[in-house]
mmCIF file of C-alpha atoms in Angstrom:
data_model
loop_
_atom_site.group_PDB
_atom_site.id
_atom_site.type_symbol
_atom_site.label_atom_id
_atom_site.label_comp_id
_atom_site.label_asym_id
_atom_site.label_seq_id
_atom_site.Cartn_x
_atom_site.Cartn_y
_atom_site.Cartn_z
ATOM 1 C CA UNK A 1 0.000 0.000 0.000
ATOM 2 C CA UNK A 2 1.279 3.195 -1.088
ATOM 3 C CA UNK A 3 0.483 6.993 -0.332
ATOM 4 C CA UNK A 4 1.804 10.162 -1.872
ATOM 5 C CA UNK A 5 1.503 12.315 0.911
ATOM 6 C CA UNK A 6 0.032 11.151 4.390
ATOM 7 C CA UNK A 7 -1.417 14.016 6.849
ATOM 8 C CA UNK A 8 -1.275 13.247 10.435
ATOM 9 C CA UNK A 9 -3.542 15.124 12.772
ATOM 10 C CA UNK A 10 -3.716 15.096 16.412
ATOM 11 C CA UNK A 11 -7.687 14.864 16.540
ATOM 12 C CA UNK A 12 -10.426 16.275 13.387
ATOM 13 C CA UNK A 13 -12.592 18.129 16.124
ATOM 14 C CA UNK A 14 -14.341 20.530 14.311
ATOM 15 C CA UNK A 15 -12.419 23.640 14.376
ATOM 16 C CA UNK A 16 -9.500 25.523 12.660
ATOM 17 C CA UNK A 17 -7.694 22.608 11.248
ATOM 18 C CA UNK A 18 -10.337 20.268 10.385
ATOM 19 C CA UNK A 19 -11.750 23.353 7.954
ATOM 20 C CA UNK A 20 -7.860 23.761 6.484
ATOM 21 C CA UNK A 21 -7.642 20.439 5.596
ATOM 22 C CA UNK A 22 -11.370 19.929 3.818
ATOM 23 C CA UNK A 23 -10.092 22.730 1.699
ATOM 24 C CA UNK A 24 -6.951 21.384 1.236
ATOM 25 C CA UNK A 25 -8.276 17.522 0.795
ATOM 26 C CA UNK A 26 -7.554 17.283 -3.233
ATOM 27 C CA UNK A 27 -3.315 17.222 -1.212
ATOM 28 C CA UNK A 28 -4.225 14.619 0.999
ATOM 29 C CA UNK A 29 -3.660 11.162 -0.103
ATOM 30 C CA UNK A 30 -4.036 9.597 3.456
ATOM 31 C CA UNK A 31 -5.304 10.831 6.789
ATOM 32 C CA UNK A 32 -3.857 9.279 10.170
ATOM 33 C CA UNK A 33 -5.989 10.616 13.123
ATOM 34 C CA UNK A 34 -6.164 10.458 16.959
ATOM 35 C CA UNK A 35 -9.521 10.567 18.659
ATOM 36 C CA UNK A 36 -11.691 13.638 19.741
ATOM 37 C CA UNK A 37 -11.729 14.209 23.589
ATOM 38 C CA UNK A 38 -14.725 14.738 25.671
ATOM 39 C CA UNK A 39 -17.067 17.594 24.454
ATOM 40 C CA UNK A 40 -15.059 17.934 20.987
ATOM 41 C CA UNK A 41 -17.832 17.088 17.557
ATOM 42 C CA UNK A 42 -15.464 15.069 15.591
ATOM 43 C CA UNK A 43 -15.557 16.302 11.593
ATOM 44 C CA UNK A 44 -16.137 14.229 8.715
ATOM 45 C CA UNK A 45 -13.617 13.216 6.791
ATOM 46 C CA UNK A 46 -14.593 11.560 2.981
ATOM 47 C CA UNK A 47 -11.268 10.287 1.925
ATOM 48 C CA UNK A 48 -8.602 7.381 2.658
ATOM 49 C CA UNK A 49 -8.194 7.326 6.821
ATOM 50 C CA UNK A 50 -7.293 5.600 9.758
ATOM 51 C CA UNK A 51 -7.999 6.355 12.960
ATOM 52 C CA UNK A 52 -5.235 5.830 15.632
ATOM 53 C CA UNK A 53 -7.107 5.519 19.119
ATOM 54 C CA UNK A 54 -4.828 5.907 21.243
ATOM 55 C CA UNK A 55 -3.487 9.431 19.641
ATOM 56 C CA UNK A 56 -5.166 12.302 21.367
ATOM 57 C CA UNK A 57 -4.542 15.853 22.834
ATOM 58 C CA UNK A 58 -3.821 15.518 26.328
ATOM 59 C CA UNK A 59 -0.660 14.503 27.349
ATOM 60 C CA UNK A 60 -0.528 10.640 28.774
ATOM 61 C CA UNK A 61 3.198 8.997 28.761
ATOM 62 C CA UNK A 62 1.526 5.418 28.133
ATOM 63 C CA UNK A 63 -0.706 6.249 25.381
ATOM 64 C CA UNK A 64 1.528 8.745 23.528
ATOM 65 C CA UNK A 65 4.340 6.112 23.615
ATOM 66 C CA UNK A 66 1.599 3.415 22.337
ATOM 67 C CA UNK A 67 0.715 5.671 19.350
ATOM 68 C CA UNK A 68 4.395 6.035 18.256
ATOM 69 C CA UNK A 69 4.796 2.724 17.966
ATOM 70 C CA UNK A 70 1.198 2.748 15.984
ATOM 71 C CA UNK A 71 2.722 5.249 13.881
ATOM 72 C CA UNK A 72 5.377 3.745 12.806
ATOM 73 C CA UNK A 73 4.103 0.308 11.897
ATOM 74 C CA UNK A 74 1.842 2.411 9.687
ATOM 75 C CA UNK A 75 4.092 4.445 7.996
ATOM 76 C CA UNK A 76 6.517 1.390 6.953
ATOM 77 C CA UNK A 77 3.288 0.265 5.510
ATOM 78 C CA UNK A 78 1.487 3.310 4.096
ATOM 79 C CA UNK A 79 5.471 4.560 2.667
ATOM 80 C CA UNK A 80 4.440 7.661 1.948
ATOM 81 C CA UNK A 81 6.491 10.138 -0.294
ATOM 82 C CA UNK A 82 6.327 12.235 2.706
ATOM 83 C CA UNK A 83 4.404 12.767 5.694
ATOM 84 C CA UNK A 84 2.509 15.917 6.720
ATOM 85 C CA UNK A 85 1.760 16.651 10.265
ATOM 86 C CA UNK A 86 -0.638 18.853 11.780
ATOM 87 C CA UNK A 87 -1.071 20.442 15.703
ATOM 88 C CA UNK A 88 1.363 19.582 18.688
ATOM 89 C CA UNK A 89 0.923 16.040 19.515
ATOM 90 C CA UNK A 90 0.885 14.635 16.058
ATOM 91 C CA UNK A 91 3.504 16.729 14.959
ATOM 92 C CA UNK A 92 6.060 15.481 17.832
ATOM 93 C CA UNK A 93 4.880 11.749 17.331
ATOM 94 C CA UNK A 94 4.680 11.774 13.412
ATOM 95 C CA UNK A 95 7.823 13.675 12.785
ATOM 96 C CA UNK A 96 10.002 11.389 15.545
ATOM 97 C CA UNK A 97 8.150 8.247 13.600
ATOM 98 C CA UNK A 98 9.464 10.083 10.065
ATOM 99 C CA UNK A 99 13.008 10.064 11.321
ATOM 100 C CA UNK A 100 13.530 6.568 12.159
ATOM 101 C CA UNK A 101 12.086 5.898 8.874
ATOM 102 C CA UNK A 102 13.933 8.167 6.970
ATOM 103 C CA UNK A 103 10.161 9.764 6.081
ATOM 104 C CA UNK A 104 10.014 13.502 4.327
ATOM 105 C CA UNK A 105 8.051 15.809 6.824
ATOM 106 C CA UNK A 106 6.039 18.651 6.517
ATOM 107 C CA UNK A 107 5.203 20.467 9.759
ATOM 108 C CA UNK A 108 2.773 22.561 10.025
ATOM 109 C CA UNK A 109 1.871 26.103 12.735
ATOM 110 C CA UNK A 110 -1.327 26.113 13.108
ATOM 111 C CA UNK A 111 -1.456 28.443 16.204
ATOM 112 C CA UNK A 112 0.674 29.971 18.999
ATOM 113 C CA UNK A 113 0.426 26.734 21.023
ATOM 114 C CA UNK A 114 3.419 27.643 23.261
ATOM 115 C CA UNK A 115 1.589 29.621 25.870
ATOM 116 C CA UNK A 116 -1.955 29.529 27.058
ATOM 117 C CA UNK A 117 -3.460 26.160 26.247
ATOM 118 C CA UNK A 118 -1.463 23.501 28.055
ATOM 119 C CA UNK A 119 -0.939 25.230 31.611
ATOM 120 C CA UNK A 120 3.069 26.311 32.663
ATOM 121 C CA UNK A 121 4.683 22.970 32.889
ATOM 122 C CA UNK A 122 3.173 21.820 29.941
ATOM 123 C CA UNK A 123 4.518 25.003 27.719
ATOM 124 C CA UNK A 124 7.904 24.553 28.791
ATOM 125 C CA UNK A 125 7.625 20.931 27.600
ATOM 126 C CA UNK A 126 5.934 21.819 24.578
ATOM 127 C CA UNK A 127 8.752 24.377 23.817
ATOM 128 C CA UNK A 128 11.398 22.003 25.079
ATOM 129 C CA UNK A 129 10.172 19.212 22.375
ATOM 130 C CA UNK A 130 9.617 22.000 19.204
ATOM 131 C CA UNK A 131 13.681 22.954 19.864
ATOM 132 C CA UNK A 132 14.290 19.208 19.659
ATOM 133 C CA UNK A 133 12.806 18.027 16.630
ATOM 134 C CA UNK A 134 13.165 21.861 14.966
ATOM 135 C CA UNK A 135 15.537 20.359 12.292
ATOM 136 C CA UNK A 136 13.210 17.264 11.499
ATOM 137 C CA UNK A 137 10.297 18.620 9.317
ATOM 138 C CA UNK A 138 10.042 21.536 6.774
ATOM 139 C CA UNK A 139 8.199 23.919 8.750
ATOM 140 C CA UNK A 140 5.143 26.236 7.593
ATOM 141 C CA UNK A 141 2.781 28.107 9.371
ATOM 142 C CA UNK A 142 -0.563 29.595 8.328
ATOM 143 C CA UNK A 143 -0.088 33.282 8.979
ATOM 144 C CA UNK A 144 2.861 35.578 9.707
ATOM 145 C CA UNK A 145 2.472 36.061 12.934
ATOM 146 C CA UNK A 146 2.884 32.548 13.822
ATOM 147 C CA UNK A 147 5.307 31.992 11.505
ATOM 148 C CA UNK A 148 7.802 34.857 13.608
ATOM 149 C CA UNK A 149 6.803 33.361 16.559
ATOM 150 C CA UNK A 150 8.233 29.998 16.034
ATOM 151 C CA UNK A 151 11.244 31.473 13.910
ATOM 152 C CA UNK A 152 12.055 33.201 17.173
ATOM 153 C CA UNK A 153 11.684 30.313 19.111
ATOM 154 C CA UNK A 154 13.613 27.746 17.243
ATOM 155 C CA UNK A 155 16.266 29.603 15.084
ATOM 156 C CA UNK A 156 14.827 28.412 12.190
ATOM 157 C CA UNK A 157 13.305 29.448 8.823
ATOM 158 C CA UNK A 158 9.186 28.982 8.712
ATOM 159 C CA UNK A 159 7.517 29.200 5.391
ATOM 160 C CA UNK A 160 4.007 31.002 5.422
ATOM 161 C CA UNK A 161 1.029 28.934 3.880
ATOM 162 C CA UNK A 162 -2.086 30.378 3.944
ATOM 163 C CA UNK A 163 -5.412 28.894 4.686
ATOM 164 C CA UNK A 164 -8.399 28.706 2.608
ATOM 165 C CA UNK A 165 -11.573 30.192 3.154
ATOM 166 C CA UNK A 166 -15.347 29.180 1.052
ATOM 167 C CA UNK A 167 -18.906 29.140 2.146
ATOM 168 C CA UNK A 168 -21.611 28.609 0.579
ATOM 169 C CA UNK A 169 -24.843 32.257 0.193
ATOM 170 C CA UNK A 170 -27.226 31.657 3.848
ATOM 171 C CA UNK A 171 -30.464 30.775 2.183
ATOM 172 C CA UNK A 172 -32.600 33.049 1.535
ATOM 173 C CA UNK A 173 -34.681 34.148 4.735
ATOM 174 C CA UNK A 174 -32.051 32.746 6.922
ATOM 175 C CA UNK A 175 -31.316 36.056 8.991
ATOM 176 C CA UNK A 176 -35.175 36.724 9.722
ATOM 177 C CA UNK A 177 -35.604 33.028 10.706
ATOM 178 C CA UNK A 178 -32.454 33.200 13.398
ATOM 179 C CA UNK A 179 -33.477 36.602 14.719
ATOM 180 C CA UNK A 180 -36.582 35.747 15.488
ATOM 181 C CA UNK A 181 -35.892 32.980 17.298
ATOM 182 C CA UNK A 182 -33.779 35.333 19.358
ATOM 183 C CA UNK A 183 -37.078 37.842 19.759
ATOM 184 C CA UNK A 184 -35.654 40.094 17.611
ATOM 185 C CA UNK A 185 -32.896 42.021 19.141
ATOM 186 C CA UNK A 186 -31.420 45.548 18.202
ATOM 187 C CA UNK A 187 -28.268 44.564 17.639
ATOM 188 C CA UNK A 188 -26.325 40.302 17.776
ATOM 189 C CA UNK A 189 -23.044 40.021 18.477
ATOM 190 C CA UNK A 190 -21.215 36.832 17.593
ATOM 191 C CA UNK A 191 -17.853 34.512 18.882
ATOM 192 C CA UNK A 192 -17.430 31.378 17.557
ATOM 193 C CA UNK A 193 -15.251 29.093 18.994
ATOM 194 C CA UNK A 194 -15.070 26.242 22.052
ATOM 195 C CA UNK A 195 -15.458 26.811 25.534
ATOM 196 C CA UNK A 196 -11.458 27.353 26.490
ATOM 197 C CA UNK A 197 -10.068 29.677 28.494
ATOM 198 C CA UNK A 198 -7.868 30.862 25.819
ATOM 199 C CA UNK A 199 -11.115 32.203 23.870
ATOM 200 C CA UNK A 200 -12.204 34.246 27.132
ATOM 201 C CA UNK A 201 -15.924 34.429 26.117
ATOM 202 C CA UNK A 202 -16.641 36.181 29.258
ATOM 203 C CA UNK A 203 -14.906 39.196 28.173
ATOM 204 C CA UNK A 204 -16.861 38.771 24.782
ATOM 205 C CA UNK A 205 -20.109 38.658 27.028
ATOM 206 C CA UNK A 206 -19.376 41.305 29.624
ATOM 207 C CA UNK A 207 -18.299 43.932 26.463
ATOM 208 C CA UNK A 208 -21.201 43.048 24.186
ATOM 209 C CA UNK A 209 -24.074 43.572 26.983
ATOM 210 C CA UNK A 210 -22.564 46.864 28.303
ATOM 211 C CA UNK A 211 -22.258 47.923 23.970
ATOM 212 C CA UNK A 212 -25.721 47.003 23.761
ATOM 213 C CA UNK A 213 -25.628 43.789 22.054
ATOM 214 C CA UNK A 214 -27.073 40.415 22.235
ATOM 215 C CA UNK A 215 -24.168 38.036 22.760
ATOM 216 C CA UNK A 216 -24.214 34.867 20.774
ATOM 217 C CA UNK A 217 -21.925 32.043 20.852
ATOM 218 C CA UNK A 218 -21.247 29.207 18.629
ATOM 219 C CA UNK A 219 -18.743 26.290 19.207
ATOM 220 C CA UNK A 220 -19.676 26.019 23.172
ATOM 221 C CA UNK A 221 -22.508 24.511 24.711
ATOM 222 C CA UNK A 222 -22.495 26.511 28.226
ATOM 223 C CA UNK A 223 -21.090 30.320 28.123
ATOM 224 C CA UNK A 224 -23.007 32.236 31.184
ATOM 225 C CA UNK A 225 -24.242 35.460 30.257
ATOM 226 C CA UNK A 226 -24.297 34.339 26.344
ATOM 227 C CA UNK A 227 -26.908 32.402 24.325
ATOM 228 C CA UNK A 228 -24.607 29.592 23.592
ATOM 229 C CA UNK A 229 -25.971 27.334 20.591
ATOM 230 C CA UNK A 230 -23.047 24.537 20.694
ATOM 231 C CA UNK A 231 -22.440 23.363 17.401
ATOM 232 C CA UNK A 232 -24.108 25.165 14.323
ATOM 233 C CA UNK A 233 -24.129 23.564 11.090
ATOM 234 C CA UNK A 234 -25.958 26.651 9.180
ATOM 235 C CA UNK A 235 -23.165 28.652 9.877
ATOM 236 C CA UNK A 236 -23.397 30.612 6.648
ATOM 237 C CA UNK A 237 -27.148 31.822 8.065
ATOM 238 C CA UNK A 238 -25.799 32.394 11.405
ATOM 239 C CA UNK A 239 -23.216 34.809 10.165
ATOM 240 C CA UNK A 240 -25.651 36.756 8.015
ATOM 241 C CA UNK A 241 -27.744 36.916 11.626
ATOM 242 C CA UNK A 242 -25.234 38.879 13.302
ATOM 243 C CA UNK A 243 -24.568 42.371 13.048
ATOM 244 C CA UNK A 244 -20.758 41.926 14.327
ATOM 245 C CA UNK A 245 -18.335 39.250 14.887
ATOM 246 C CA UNK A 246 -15.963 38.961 17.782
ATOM 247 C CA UNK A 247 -12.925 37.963 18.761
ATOM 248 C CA UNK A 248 -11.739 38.360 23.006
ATOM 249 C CA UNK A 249 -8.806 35.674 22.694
ATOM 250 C CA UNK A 250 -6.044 35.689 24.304
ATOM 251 C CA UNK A 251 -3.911 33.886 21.754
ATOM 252 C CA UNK A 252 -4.709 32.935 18.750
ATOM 253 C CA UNK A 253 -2.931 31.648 15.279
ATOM 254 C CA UNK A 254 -5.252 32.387 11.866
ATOM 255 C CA UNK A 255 -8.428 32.149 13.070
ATOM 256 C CA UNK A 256 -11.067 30.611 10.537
ATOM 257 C CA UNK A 257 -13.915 31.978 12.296
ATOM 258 C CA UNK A 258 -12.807 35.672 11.055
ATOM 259 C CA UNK A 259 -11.727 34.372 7.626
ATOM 260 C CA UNK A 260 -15.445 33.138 7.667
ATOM 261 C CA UNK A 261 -16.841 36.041 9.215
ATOM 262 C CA UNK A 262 -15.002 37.960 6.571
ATOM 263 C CA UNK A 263 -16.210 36.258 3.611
ATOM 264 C CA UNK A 264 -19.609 36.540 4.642
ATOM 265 C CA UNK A 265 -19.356 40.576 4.793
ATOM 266 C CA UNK A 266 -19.751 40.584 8.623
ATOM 267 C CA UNK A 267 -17.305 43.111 10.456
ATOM 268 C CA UNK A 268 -14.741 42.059 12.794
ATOM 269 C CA UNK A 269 -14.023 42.877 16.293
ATOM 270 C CA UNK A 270 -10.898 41.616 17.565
ATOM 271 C CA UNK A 271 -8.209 41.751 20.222
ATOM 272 C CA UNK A 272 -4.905 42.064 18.489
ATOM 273 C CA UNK A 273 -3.829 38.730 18.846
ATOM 274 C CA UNK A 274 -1.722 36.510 16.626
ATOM 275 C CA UNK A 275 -2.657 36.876 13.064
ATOM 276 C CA UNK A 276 -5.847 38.373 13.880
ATOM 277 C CA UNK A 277 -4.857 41.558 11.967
ATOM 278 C CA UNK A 278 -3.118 39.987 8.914
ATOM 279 C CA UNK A 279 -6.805 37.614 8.308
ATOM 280 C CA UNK A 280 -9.000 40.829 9.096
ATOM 281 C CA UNK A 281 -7.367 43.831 6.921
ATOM 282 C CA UNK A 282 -10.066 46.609 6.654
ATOM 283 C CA UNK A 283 -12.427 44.485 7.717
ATOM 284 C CA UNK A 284 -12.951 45.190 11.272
ATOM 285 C CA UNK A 285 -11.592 46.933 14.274
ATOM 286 C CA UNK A 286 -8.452 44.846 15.817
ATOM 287 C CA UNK A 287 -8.258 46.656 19.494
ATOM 288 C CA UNK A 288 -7.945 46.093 23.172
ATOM 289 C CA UNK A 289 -11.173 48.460 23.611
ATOM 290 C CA UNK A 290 -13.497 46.409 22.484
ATOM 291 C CA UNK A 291 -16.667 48.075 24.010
ATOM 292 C CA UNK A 292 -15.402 51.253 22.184
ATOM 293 C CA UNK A 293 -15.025 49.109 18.602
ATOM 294 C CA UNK A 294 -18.296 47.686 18.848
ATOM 295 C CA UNK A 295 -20.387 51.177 20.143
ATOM 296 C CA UNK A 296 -19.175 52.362 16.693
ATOM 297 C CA UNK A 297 -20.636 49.368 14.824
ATOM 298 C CA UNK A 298 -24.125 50.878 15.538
ATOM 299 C CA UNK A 299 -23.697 52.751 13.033
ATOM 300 C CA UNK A 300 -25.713 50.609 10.041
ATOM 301 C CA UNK A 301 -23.794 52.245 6.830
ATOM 302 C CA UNK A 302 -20.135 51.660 8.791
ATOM 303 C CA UNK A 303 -21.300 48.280 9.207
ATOM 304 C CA UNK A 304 -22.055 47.658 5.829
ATOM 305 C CA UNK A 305 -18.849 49.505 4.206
ATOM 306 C CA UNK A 306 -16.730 47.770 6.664
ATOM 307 C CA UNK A 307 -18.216 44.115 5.915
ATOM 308 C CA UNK A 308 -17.728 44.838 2.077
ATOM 309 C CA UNK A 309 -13.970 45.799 2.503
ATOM 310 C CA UNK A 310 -13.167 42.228 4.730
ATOM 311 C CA UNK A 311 -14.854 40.311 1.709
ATOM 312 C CA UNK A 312 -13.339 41.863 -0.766
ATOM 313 C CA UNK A 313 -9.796 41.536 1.452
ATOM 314 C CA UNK A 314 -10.416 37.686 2.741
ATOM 315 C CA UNK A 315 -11.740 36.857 -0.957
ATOM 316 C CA UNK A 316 -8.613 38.263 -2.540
ATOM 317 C CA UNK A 317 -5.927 36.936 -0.332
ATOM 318 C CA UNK A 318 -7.297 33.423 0.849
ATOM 319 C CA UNK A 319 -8.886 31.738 -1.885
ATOM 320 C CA UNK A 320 -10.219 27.883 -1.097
ATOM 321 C CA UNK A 321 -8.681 27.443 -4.380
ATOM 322 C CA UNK A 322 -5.010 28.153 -4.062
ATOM 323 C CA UNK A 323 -4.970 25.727 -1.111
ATOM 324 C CA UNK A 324 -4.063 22.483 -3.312
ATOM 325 C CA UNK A 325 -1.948 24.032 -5.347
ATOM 326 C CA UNK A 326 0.443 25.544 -2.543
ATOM 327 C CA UNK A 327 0.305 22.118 -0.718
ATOM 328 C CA UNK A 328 1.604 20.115 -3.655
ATOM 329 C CA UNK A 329 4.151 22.835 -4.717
ATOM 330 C CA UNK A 330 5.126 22.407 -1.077
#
């Protein structure tokens, strides 16, 4: 059995990467992937796959050391032309399996994953293992930002490869029907993402009510304050339901939700995080004052010009399209 390039992610929870690599699928010749963790929606995946159970995003000495081994025996089978890995834990694993097996490797940035998501002692370790296996990949990132970050970090060169973004027109009547359901508020304000403490939704709830806005969150099922809908498949009508989008992170990589947001013609509120300003352009206010960005947004016309200018921007610079093409020129 034989694969041109294999991609190796730590878990498909829908999210960030899972979108990246649907838009990148026509590069993927084989998917290896761990299992979702408690709370996560796993995304679908159509192609060639195999899961790896005991691969998964917490840290566990006995499992991660089961899933090398898993790896291995895999790749020696699969032979790949080289191997692609994606987020922390399958990016240590995979590209430690690639080296004994004298395996190409693509590495890939998807965030700033070095502070803020596995507590102290588990940043210094995940900074201790990058500087170790720095020299065994070709590394990329998906925006600039990261890209410096980890060029700081490990002394070495990190090649920018930007995401993709596409969705599909919300059907027609799609705002009226979500709004309603709400009771018809003034004004929505939007986050999308999990329920981490990296994404600090209670600063996105405490700002919104004191601007005047309903806040709305997608990706969580419990945010206090917010009306948190948990997963959302009509995502393209949920974004045309809003009047803003925002983003209170506290670290961040290229965040899909803006791209989306974007490329819908909503405007973006953000903290200046990351590549937050790099994905958003003229399409939205990057600031600490949030309250003060969105008070402005009442304003129906800014809201409107603003929207237009991120579509145009996010339509321009990350087209679904170019995605393939970059991977295999990779």
């Amino acid at each position: 059995m034989t694969a041109r390039a294999v991609h190796l992610v730590t878990r498909l929870n829908v999210g960030g990467i899972a979108r990246y690599l649907e838009h990148a699928a026509g590069a993927v010749d084989f998917l290896m992937r761990g299992r979702v963790e408690t709370g996560e929606r796993e995304a679908a995946w159509a192609g060639r796959q195999c899961v790896v159970p005991s691969l998964r995003r917490s840290i566990h000495p006995t499992d991660d050391a089961r899933s090398l081994v898993v790896l291995r025996d895999r790749l020696r089978r699969l032979r790949p032309g080289v191997l692609h890995t994606h987020a922390s834990k399958a990016g240590a694993l995979g590209r430690l399996a690639a080296r004994t097996l004298r395996i190409p490797c693509v590495h890939t940035f998807h965030g700033h994953v070095l502070e803020g998501y596995f507590g102290t002692m588990g940043s210094r370790v995940v900074r201790g293992i990058e500087r170790l296996l720095a020299s065994a990949a070709l590394l990329t990132a998906t925006g600039p930002a990261t890209a410096r970050r980890f060029e700081g970090l490990l002394g070495r060169t990190v090649e920018i490869v930007p995401p993709g973004v596409s969705l599909p027109d919300a059907a027609p009547g799609a705002r009226e029907r979500w709004r309603k359901g709400w009771g018809y508020p003034e004004r929505v304000a939007l986050a999308v993402g999990r329920g981490a403490w990296v994404k600090a939704h209670e600063r996105f709830v405490s700002t919104a009510r004191a601007s005047g806005y309903l806040p709305v969150v997608a990706g969580a099922d419990r945010v206090p304050g917010a009306l948190a809908l948990g997963h959302v498949d009509d995502m393209a009508g949920l974004y045309a339901a809003a009047d803003v989008v925002v983003s209170s992170s506290r670290n961040e990589g290229t965040p899909f939700a803006l791209l989306e947001a974007c490329w819908c013609g909503r405007p973006v509120v953000a903290t200046p995080v990351g590549d937050v300003e790099w994905v958003v352009g003229e399409g939205g206010i990057v600031t600490e004052d949030l309250e003060g960005a969105l008070v402005r947004f009442h304003d129906p016309e800014f809201r409107q010009e603003t929207g237009a200018k991120g579509a145009r921007h996010v339509r321009e610079r990350f087209p679904a399209s170019a995605v393939v093409p970059r991977l295999r020129d990779l």
